[in-house]
XYZ file of C-alpha atoms in Angstrom:
306
model
C -26.686 3.972 5.218
C -26.755 0.014 4.596
C -28.177 -2.066 7.539
C -25.334 -2.345 10.234
C -26.080 -5.988 10.663
C -25.340 -6.688 6.845
C -21.803 -4.657 7.143
C -20.798 -6.697 10.114
C -21.791 -9.886 8.510
C -19.905 -8.701 5.262
C -17.202 -8.003 7.182
C -17.034 -11.537 9.166
C -17.599 -13.470 5.841
C -14.875 -11.573 4.104
C -12.232 -11.728 6.664
C -13.218 -15.513 7.681
C -12.914 -14.169 11.709
C -15.067 -12.481 14.257
C -11.726 -10.935 15.517
C -10.495 -9.775 12.454
C -14.013 -8.304 11.614
C -14.395 -6.541 15.035
C -10.695 -4.665 14.295
C -11.635 -3.668 10.655
C -15.098 -2.207 11.931
C -13.582 -0.702 15.230
C -15.922 -2.623 17.477
C -15.789 -5.114 19.939
C -15.927 -8.971 19.181
C -19.129 -9.416 21.497
C -20.710 -6.464 19.431
C -20.001 -8.100 16.179
C -21.506 -11.761 17.368
C -24.653 -9.767 18.922
C -25.356 -8.235 15.211
C -24.716 -11.629 13.701
C -26.999 -13.299 16.088
C -29.678 -10.616 15.311
C -29.603 -11.080 11.461
C -29.964 -15.004 11.908
C -32.854 -14.501 14.154
C -34.423 -12.056 11.476
C -33.871 -14.590 8.415
C -34.698 -17.342 11.188
C -31.551 -19.341 9.891
C -28.055 -20.105 10.388
C -25.716 -17.975 8.135
C -22.332 -19.114 9.461
C -20.863 -22.510 10.625
C -18.313 -22.184 13.331
C -16.585 -25.687 13.359
C -13.107 -26.552 14.142
C -11.847 -22.853 14.654
C -12.863 -21.984 11.116
C -15.957 -19.934 9.764
C -17.744 -20.734 6.633
C -21.062 -19.746 4.984
C -23.923 -22.030 4.922
C -26.226 -21.836 1.720
C -28.153 -19.165 3.375
C -25.137 -17.440 4.150
C -23.789 -17.556 0.352
C -26.986 -16.003 -0.573
C -26.949 -12.994 1.906
C -23.332 -12.496 0.935
C -23.999 -11.793 -2.331
C -26.794 -9.570 -1.862
C -24.777 -7.574 0.821
C -22.002 -7.146 -1.679
C -24.728 -5.479 -4.071
C -26.361 -3.446 -1.103
C -23.186 -2.139 0.457
C -22.223 -1.269 -3.063
C -25.188 0.852 -3.793
C -25.215 2.383 -0.490
C -21.227 3.525 -1.093
C -22.289 4.948 -4.323
C -25.652 6.647 -3.234
C -23.736 8.396 -0.336
C -21.015 9.354 -2.742
C -23.508 10.777 -5.257
C -25.228 12.761 -2.727
C -22.184 14.143 -1.409
C -20.830 15.064 -4.608
C -24.051 17.539 -5.008
C -22.662 19.598 -2.242
C -19.506 20.390 -4.611
C -17.012 20.053 -1.681
C -15.233 16.594 -1.195
C -15.464 15.197 2.065
C -15.406 11.699 3.503
C -12.857 8.713 4.485
C -10.577 7.967 1.793
C -8.771 4.501 2.546
C -5.281 4.778 1.117
C -2.585 2.218 0.863
C 1.117 2.667 0.471
C 4.561 1.336 0.847
C 6.837 2.044 3.472
C 9.255 4.171 1.441
C 5.953 6.165 -0.370
C 4.751 6.500 2.969
C 7.685 8.108 4.487
C 9.169 10.408 1.747
C 6.257 10.795 -0.713
C 2.934 10.780 1.098
C 3.510 13.607 3.466
C 3.838 16.573 1.013
C 1.144 14.628 -1.066
C -1.407 14.650 1.648
C -0.424 18.246 2.888
C -1.209 19.902 -0.641
C -4.422 17.762 -0.665
C -5.936 18.453 2.570
C -5.241 22.081 1.767
C -7.393 21.873 -1.490
C -10.079 19.531 0.451
C -9.913 19.975 4.231
C -13.098 17.941 4.958
C -11.316 14.787 3.474
C -10.038 12.331 6.204
C -7.141 10.213 4.704
C -6.973 6.771 6.421
C -3.508 5.233 5.563
C -2.528 1.544 5.859
C 1.197 1.356 5.339
C 3.085 -2.127 4.011
C 4.838 -3.436 1.335
C 4.124 -3.103 -2.138
C 2.838 -6.529 -2.748
C 0.581 -6.556 0.545
C -0.935 -3.022 -0.518
C -1.482 -4.515 -3.968
C -3.376 -7.429 -2.719
C -5.606 -5.257 -0.452
C -6.656 -2.940 -3.317
C -7.508 -6.094 -5.482
C -9.393 -7.436 -2.509
C -11.263 -4.082 -2.640
C -10.231 -3.324 1.089
C -8.712 -0.240 0.015
C -9.640 2.669 -2.079
C -6.572 3.402 -3.950
C -2.976 2.461 -3.663
C 0.457 4.008 -3.986
C 3.114 1.275 -4.666
C 6.495 0.777 -6.386
C 5.649 -2.391 -8.306
C 4.191 -2.134 -11.945
C 1.153 -4.652 -11.693
C -0.521 -6.655 -13.952
C -3.429 -8.136 -11.451
C -6.477 -8.275 -13.811
C -8.446 -6.782 -10.602
C -6.479 -3.635 -10.687
C -6.414 -0.532 -12.839
C -2.880 1.186 -12.456
C -1.766 4.860 -13.469
C 2.378 5.297 -13.970
C 3.003 8.487 -12.133
C 6.809 8.831 -12.155
C 9.913 6.996 -11.286
C 12.895 7.390 -8.675
C 16.181 6.095 -9.079
C 17.785 3.303 -6.931
C 20.993 3.814 -5.467
C 23.467 1.904 -3.494
C 23.576 3.309 0.131
C 26.908 3.131 2.441
C 28.556 4.393 4.902
C 30.755 7.380 3.559
C 34.140 5.914 4.445
C 32.979 2.301 2.830
C 35.377 0.938 0.217
C 31.920 1.381 -2.426
C 31.377 4.943 -1.724
C 34.385 6.162 -3.568
C 33.166 4.823 -6.826
C 31.155 6.821 -9.319
C 28.898 4.015 -10.375
C 28.602 0.625 -9.490
C 27.871 -2.558 -11.341
C 26.542 -6.147 -9.983
C 29.847 -7.450 -9.746
C 31.402 -4.492 -7.716
C 29.015 -5.487 -5.024
C 29.210 -9.343 -4.820
C 32.308 -9.526 -1.931
C 30.629 -6.780 0.188
C 27.512 -7.632 2.956
C 24.341 -6.775 1.513
C 21.606 -5.566 3.656
C 17.973 -6.367 1.811
C 14.590 -5.966 2.247
C 11.605 -8.147 3.261
C 9.804 -10.303 0.942
C 7.324 -8.579 -1.014
C 8.943 -5.473 -1.140
C 9.292 -3.878 -4.338
C 12.789 -2.595 -4.098
C 14.050 -6.082 -3.171
C 12.322 -7.768 -6.112
C 13.819 -4.775 -8.275
C 17.379 -5.415 -6.713
C 17.267 -9.081 -7.485
C 16.131 -8.434 -10.964
C 19.487 -6.263 -11.450
C 21.752 -8.700 -10.116
C 19.950 -11.445 -12.440
C 20.275 -9.435 -15.468
C 24.172 -9.409 -14.754
C 24.181 -13.475 -14.241
C 24.023 -13.247 -10.500
C 21.642 -15.414 -8.317
C 20.412 -14.398 -5.079
C 22.172 -17.302 -3.586
C 25.584 -15.723 -4.502
C 24.800 -12.640 -2.886
C 26.625 -11.793 0.408
C 23.341 -11.099 2.565
C 23.971 -9.900 6.063
C 20.517 -8.854 7.326
C 16.957 -9.066 5.670
C 14.934 -6.111 7.102
C 11.422 -4.530 6.841
C 12.152 -1.043 7.991
C 13.678 1.114 5.880
C 14.599 3.289 8.939
C 16.423 0.320 10.307
C 18.178 -0.536 6.600
C 19.487 3.107 6.474
C 20.990 2.965 10.165
C 22.867 -0.363 9.923
C 24.159 0.934 6.197
C 25.223 4.113 7.991
C 27.078 2.282 10.893
C 29.120 0.241 8.214
C 27.190 -3.236 8.443
C 27.150 -3.533 4.596
C 25.718 -1.625 1.566
C 21.991 -1.474 0.695
C 19.868 -0.392 -2.275
C 17.178 2.501 -1.808
C 15.251 5.077 -3.239
C 16.920 8.412 -3.939
C 14.139 10.415 -2.154
C 14.477 8.051 0.831
C 18.402 9.147 1.335
C 18.483 12.712 0.105
C 18.788 14.327 3.604
C 21.106 11.374 4.945
C 23.328 12.091 1.771
C 23.328 16.165 2.495
C 24.026 15.728 5.955
C 26.647 13.380 5.684
C 25.417 10.253 7.105
C 25.028 8.051 3.748
C 26.875 7.987 0.695
C 24.592 7.251 -2.430
C 26.332 5.818 -5.563
C 24.264 5.233 -8.909
C 23.918 1.477 -10.324
C 25.126 0.675 -13.834
C 22.882 0.514 -15.533
C 20.925 2.575 -13.902
C 17.874 1.233 -11.862
C 14.451 3.207 -11.194
C 11.500 2.124 -9.126
C 8.058 3.152 -10.648
C 5.397 5.295 -8.663
C 2.146 3.535 -9.564
C -1.261 4.619 -8.549
C -3.762 2.110 -8.393
C -7.515 1.421 -7.814
C -9.804 -1.784 -7.853
C -11.003 -2.276 -11.457
C -14.748 -2.304 -12.039
C -15.572 -0.639 -8.294
C -17.846 2.498 -8.338
C -14.993 5.316 -8.353
C -16.645 8.141 -6.618
C -15.156 11.933 -7.354
C -13.130 11.659 -4.255
C -11.119 8.417 -5.267
C -10.783 9.918 -8.867
C -9.724 13.335 -7.716
C -7.096 11.916 -5.404
C -5.784 9.919 -8.013
C -5.017 12.455 -10.321
C -3.812 14.475 -7.460
C -1.142 11.945 -6.382
C -0.122 11.424 -10.273
C 0.390 15.099 -10.612
C 2.308 15.680 -6.972
C 4.526 12.394 -7.953
C 5.818 13.667 -11.286
C 6.346 17.035 -10.111
C 8.318 15.837 -6.983
C 10.338 13.343 -9.121
C 11.201 16.184 -11.552
C 12.561 18.616 -8.847
C 12.617 16.683 -5.726
C 10.621 19.710 -4.472
C 9.021 18.903 -1.121
C 10.798 15.531 -0.177
C 13.110 15.643 2.723
């Protein structure tokens, strides 16, 4: 186990804030301040400059931060290697996931994984795909489950499966009578879109752009971060939206929404990402393999997605 003071200092330097470091470490801010003070007393020098509301590293702080990165990395590797000798996976796994995956793909995935490895504790952070990708690249998360094809050099990616995107609307909506919908068919209707950084928003914009339609021509009636709210407003007749078929399967079956394929067909990828060059424990590798297998299985038959 690495020195707790080094862990706290590393978190403060990385997040640039005592408050954010305290939240990340589940500590109080005074406790974080005390740990930093102790470390500075040990080295008899100031490690952080705290001027004008910003935190920056002193030259000594830069040196300590570089060594802290190496020490904490080795400590993590040591703990994982020793744990693997027991032949039973255990420990905390920090998972980042997009909102759609979190709601419709993750529950059966975690359920099947926990049945195999009950001592593993998944710690899940939900955000849009871009935010999740950035946090994995920054090594704040062990693994990410996202819906964009990443080309970030700091990321290693595995394409697990794909899910079709459909137009969703109220069953009585004019669009609901179509067997498929082209971009031009949608232009005159109010469009409920997603928040910036959301993978499905990016794919929808690419779909329209491929048809020669700019986003400025779309009749956008709302821009929302919550998929549940998007579905609710579409079901109430406020407009149409574009959503993953996994996310609407139950709503269509129970008559709350209509789902219509796009022409040409549009799919969202399901990607499993990990930080490049980071020591990868057997726990991370095993979960990544399991996620790829389960995503492929669920995408083929819809099994387990409700």
